[in-house]
GROMACS .gro file of C-alpha atoms in nm:
model
  134
    1MET     CA    1  -6.247   5.199   2.442
    2ILE     CA    2  -6.596   5.272   2.586
    3ASN     CA    3  -6.710   5.631   2.624
    4ILE     CA    4  -7.054   5.720   2.749
    5ASP     CA    5  -7.091   6.097   2.732
    6ASN     CA    6  -7.374   6.282   2.906
    7VAL     CA    7  -7.630   6.008   2.835
    8PHE     CA    8  -7.994   6.026   2.932
    9PHE     CA    9  -8.236   5.749   2.841
   10ALA     CA   10  -8.605   5.681   2.907
   11TYR     CA   11  -8.800   5.376   2.795
   12PRO     CA   12  -9.121   5.463   2.606
   13THR     CA   13  -9.338   5.357   2.900
   14GLU     CA   14  -9.153   5.582   3.147
   15LYS     CA   15  -9.220   5.952   3.203
   16ASN     CA   16  -8.881   6.015   3.361
   17HIS     CA   17  -8.535   5.918   3.236
   18ASN     CA   18  -8.417   5.582   3.366
   19ILE     CA   19  -8.056   5.683   3.304
   20LYS     CA   20  -7.961   6.041   3.384
   21ASN     CA   21  -7.640   6.226   3.304
   22ILE     CA   22  -7.421   5.916   3.278
   23ASP     CA   23  -7.054   5.975   3.201
   24ILE     CA   24  -6.829   5.669   3.187
   25LYS     CA   25  -6.487   5.623   3.032
   26ILE     CA   26  -6.343   5.273   3.022
   27ASN     CA   27  -5.993   5.239   2.878
   28HIS     CA   28  -5.845   4.939   2.700
   29GLY     CA   29  -5.748   4.670   2.951
   30GLU     CA   30  -5.965   4.798   3.235
   31CYS     CA   31  -6.212   4.568   3.406
   32VAL     CA   32  -6.526   4.741   3.531
   33LEU     CA   33  -6.807   4.603   3.745
   34LEU     CA   34  -7.156   4.755   3.725
   35CYS     CA   35  -7.336   4.682   4.048
   36GLY     CA   36  -7.642   4.811   4.227
   37LYS     CA   37  -7.998   4.741   4.326
   38SER     CA   38  -8.243   4.580   4.088
   39GLY     CA   39  -8.383   4.844   3.854
   40CYS     CA   40  -8.098   5.093   3.896
   41GLY     CA   41  -7.998   5.082   3.525
   42LYS     CA   42  -7.717   4.827   3.498
   43THR     CA   43  -7.881   4.636   3.213
   44THR     CA   44  -7.982   4.960   3.042
   45VAL     CA   45  -7.617   5.070   3.039
   46THR     CA   46  -7.511   4.740   2.881
   47LYS     CA   47  -7.785   4.779   2.616
   48LEU     CA   48  -7.649   5.126   2.538
   49VAL     CA   49  -7.299   4.980   2.492
   50ASN     CA   50  -7.396   4.678   2.281
   51GLY     CA   51  -7.631   4.879   2.056
   52LEU     CA   52  -7.964   4.721   2.153
   53ILE     CA   53  -8.049   5.077   2.251
   54PRO     CA   54  -8.125   5.251   2.012
   55HIS     CA   55  -8.127   4.989   1.731
   56PHE     CA   56  -8.386   4.750   1.880
   57ILE     CA   57  -8.520   4.922   2.188
   58ASP     CA   58  -8.701   5.250   2.142
   59GLY     CA   59  -8.689   5.533   2.388
   60ASP     CA   60  -8.575   5.888   2.444
   61LEU     CA   61  -8.195   5.884   2.409
   62LYS     CA   62  -7.975   6.187   2.452
   63GLY     CA   63  -7.596   6.192   2.458
   64ASN     CA   64  -7.335   5.977   2.288
   65VAL     CA   65  -7.198   5.628   2.329
   66HIS     CA   66  -6.874   5.528   2.153
   67VAL     CA   67  -6.713   5.183   2.159
   68ASN     CA   68  -6.383   5.119   1.979
   69ASN     CA   69  -6.421   5.459   1.810
   70MET     CA   70  -6.764   5.361   1.674
   71ASN     CA   71  -7.062   5.583   1.747
   72VAL     CA   72  -7.317   5.323   1.860
   73LYS     CA   73  -7.614   5.526   1.730
   74GLU     CA   74  -7.463   5.568   1.384
   75THR     CA   75  -7.307   5.222   1.339
   76GLU     CA   76  -7.508   4.933   1.200
   77MET     CA   77  -7.568   4.642   1.437
   78TYR     CA   78  -7.385   4.390   1.222
   79LYS     CA   79  -7.072   4.604   1.247
   80LEU     CA   80  -7.113   4.655   1.622
   81SER     CA   81  -7.160   4.281   1.674
   82LEU     CA   82  -6.816   4.211   1.529
   83LYS     CA   83  -6.660   4.387   1.831
   84ILE     CA   84  -6.926   4.395   2.104
   85GLY     CA   85  -7.123   4.122   2.278
   86SER     CA   86  -7.303   4.056   2.602
   87VAL     CA   87  -7.314   3.754   2.829
   88PHE     CA   88  -7.632   3.715   3.029
   89GLN     CA   89  -7.655   3.616   3.393
   90ASN     CA   90  -7.797   3.279   3.288
   91PRO     CA   91  -7.596   3.163   2.986
   92LYS     CA   92  -7.862   2.908   2.889
   93SER     CA   93  -8.098   3.194   2.809
   94GLN     CA   94  -7.881   3.305   2.519
   95PHE     CA   95  -7.836   2.974   2.341
   96PHE     CA   96  -8.001   2.953   1.999
   97ASN     CA   97  -7.933   2.590   1.915
   98ILE     CA   98  -7.946   2.252   2.087
   99ASP     CA   99  -7.602   2.131   1.975
  100SER     CA  100  -7.266   2.295   2.036
  101ASP     CA  101  -7.140   2.292   1.674
  102SER     CA  102  -7.449   2.484   1.557
  103GLU     CA  103  -7.408   2.724   1.846
  104LEU     CA  104  -7.046   2.789   1.751
  105ALA     CA  105  -7.147   2.839   1.387
  106PHE     CA  106  -7.431   3.082   1.468
  107GLY     CA  107  -7.224   3.402   1.481
  108LEU     CA  108  -7.017   3.303   1.180
  109GLU     CA  109  -7.331   3.230   0.978
  110ASN     CA  110  -7.468   3.572   1.066
  111GLN     CA  111  -7.153   3.727   0.925
  112GLY     CA  112  -7.214   3.542   0.597
  113LEU     CA  113  -6.881   3.361   0.605
  114GLU     CA  114  -6.796   3.074   0.373
  115PRO     CA  115  -6.891   2.724   0.498
  116LYS     CA  116  -6.534   2.590   0.467
  117TYR     CA  117  -6.398   2.880   0.672
  118MET     CA  118  -6.667   2.819   0.936
  119ARG     CA  119  -6.588   2.446   0.959
  120ASP     CA  120  -6.214   2.519   0.992
  121ARG     CA  121  -6.275   2.788   1.254
  122ILE     CA  122  -6.512   2.568   1.457
  123ASN     CA  123  -6.263   2.279   1.450
  124LYS     CA  124  -5.986   2.511   1.566
  125VAL     CA  125  -6.194   2.650   1.854
  126VAL     CA  126  -6.310   2.303   1.960
  127LYS     CA  127  -5.947   2.185   1.968
  128GLU     CA  128  -5.814   2.498   2.147
  129LEU     CA  129  -6.085   2.485   2.414
  130ASN     CA  130  -6.073   2.106   2.442
  131ILE     CA  131  -6.452   2.079   2.404
  132LYS     CA  132  -6.480   1.796   2.152
  133ASN     CA  133  -6.699   1.591   2.390
  134PHE     CA  134  -6.955   1.871   2.405
   0.00000   0.00000   0.00000
């Protein structure tokens, strides 16, 4: 499901690689915890998996990252985002809207889906999660 093969990465401002010789294989159904000291590379690894590196964050990247049989380097972000996402430590920092309906619609709008489909999908999610009062 997630394969990180012999990955090295350095941010443009760094002389040395921040991530060195990383090999990780995570199979379907496994739950993995990345833990370590501040600055050890946990967030960098998640950015490699979700495609922010190399699509939005420059640097010296060597090696391969595959998620759901997609090569992250070679797959466009909009395709990656259909299968991969990240949740930040502070969820409030990733909200884009001030109301919950707009927040639920945000991802669907970015996929260019039809308004009727979006309304139906939002109503279904609101009902399933019992979040009408939000």
